[in-house]
Coordinates of C-alpha atoms in Angstrom, one line a residue:
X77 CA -46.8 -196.2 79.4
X78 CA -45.0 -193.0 81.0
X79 CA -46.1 -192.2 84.5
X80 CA -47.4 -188.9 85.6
X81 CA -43.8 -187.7 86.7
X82 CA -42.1 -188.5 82.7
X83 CA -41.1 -185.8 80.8
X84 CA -41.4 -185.4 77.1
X85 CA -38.3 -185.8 75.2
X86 CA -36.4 -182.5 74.4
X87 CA -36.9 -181.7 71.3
X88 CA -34.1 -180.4 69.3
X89 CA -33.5 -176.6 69.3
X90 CA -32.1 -174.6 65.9
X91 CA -29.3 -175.9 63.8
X92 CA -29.7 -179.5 65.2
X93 CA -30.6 -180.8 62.2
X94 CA -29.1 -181.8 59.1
X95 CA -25.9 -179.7 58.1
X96 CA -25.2 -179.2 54.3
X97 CA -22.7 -181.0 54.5
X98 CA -24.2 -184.0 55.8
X99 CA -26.4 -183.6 52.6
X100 CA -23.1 -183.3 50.7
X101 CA -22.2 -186.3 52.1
X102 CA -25.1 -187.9 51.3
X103 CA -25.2 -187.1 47.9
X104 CA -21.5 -188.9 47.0
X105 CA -23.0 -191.9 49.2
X106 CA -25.9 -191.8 46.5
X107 CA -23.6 -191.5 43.5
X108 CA -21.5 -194.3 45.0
X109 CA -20.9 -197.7 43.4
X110 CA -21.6 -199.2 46.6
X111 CA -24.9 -197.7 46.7
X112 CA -25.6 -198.6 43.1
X113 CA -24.8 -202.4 43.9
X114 CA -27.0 -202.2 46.9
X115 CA -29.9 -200.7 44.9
X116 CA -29.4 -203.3 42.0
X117 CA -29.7 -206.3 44.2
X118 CA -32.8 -204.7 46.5
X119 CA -34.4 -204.3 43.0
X120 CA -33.4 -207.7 41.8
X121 CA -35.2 -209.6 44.6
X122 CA -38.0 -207.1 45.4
X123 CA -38.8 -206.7 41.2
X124 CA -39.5 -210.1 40.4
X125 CA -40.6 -211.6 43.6
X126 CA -43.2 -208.5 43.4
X127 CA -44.3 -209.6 40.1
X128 CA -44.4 -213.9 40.6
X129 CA -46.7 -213.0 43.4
X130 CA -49.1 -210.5 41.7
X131 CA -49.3 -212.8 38.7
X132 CA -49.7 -215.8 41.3
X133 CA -53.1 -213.9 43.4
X134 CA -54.4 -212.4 39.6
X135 CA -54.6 -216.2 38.4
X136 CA -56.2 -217.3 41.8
X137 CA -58.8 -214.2 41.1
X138 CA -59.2 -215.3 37.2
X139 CA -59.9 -218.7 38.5
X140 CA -62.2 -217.8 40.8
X141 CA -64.3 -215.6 38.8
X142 CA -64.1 -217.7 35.0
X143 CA -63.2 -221.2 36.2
X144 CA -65.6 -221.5 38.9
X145 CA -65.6 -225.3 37.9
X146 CA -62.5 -226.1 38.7
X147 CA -62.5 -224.1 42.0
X148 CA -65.1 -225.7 42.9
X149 CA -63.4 -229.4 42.4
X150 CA -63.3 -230.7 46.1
X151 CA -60.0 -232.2 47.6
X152 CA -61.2 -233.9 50.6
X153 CA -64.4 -233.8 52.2
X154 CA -65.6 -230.4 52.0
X155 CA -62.2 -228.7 51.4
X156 CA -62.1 -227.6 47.8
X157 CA -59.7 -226.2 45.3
X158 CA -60.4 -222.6 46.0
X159 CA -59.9 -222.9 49.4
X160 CA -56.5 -224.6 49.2
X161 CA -55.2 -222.2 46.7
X162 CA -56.6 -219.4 49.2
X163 CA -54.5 -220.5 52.0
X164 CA -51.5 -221.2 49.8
X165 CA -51.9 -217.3 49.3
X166 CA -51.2 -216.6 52.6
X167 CA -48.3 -219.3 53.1
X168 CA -46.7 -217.9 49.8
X169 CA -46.5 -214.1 51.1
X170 CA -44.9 -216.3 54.5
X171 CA -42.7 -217.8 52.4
X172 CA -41.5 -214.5 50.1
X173 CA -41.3 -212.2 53.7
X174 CA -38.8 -214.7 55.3
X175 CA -36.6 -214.6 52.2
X176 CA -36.3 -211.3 51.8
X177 CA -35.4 -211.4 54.9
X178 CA -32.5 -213.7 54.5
X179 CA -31.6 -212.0 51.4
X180 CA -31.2 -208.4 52.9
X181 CA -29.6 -210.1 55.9
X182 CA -26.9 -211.8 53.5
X183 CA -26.7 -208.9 50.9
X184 CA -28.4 -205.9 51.7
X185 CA -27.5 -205.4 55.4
X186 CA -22.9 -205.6 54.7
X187 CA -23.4 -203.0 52.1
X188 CA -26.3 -200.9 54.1
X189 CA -23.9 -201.1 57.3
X190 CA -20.9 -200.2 55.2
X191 CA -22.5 -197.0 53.5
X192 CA -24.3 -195.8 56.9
X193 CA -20.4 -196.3 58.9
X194 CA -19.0 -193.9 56.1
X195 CA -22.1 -191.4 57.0
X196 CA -21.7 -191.4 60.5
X197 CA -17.6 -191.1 60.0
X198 CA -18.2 -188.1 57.6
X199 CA -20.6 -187.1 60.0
X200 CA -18.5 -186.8 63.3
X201 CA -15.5 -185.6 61.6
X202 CA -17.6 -182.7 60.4
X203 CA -18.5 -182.5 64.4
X204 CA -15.1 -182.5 65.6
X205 CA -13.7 -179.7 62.7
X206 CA -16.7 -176.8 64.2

């Protein structure tokens, strides 16, 4: 917490921002095939992962509501299905957060790096030229 003698950060005046060429810049980053790859494999672990799991909690809710039988089945002592399968919810959405982590670590992170160094290259060049 600040004390009572901080100061708020200064807050960037006019033409700070942005420049159009940065948003040139940004645009042939976009259209790049380096950005294209990047975009295909986020989408290739986020798209299916996304739908195991919602398929994965719809069945648990199906279950619950229409097979209230087998939910009910007990496991040991008091524990029953249900209640497994309910925890098994939470260890699965664990489970899928650390590999995305290690995917975007391994093959989201080189190419994200890569694309923001040719930014911030672009960037101070276009500094260094005014």
């Amino acid at each position: 917490m600040a004390g009572p003698d901080a100061r708020p950060e200064p807050r960037p005046g006019p033409g700070s921002g942005p420049t159009v060429a940065d948003h040139r810049e940004y645009t042939a980053i976009a259209r790049s095939e380096e950005f294209g790859r990047l975009r295909r494999r986020h989408h290739g672990f986020a798209f299916p992962w996304t739908i195991a799991f919602l398929a994965w909690y719809l069945l648990y809710v199906v279950c619950a509501n229409w097979a209230p039988g087998l939910m009910s089945t007990k496991v040991a002592g008091n524990v029953n299905v249900a209640l497994v399968w309910g925890l098994l919810q939470f260890l699965s959405t664990f489970v899928i957060a650390f590999l995305y982590s290690r995917h975007a670590r391994r093959h989201l992170d080189p190419v994200a790096g890569e694309l923001n160094d040719r930014f911030e290259n672009a960037r101070s060049q276009q500094g260094a030229t005014r």
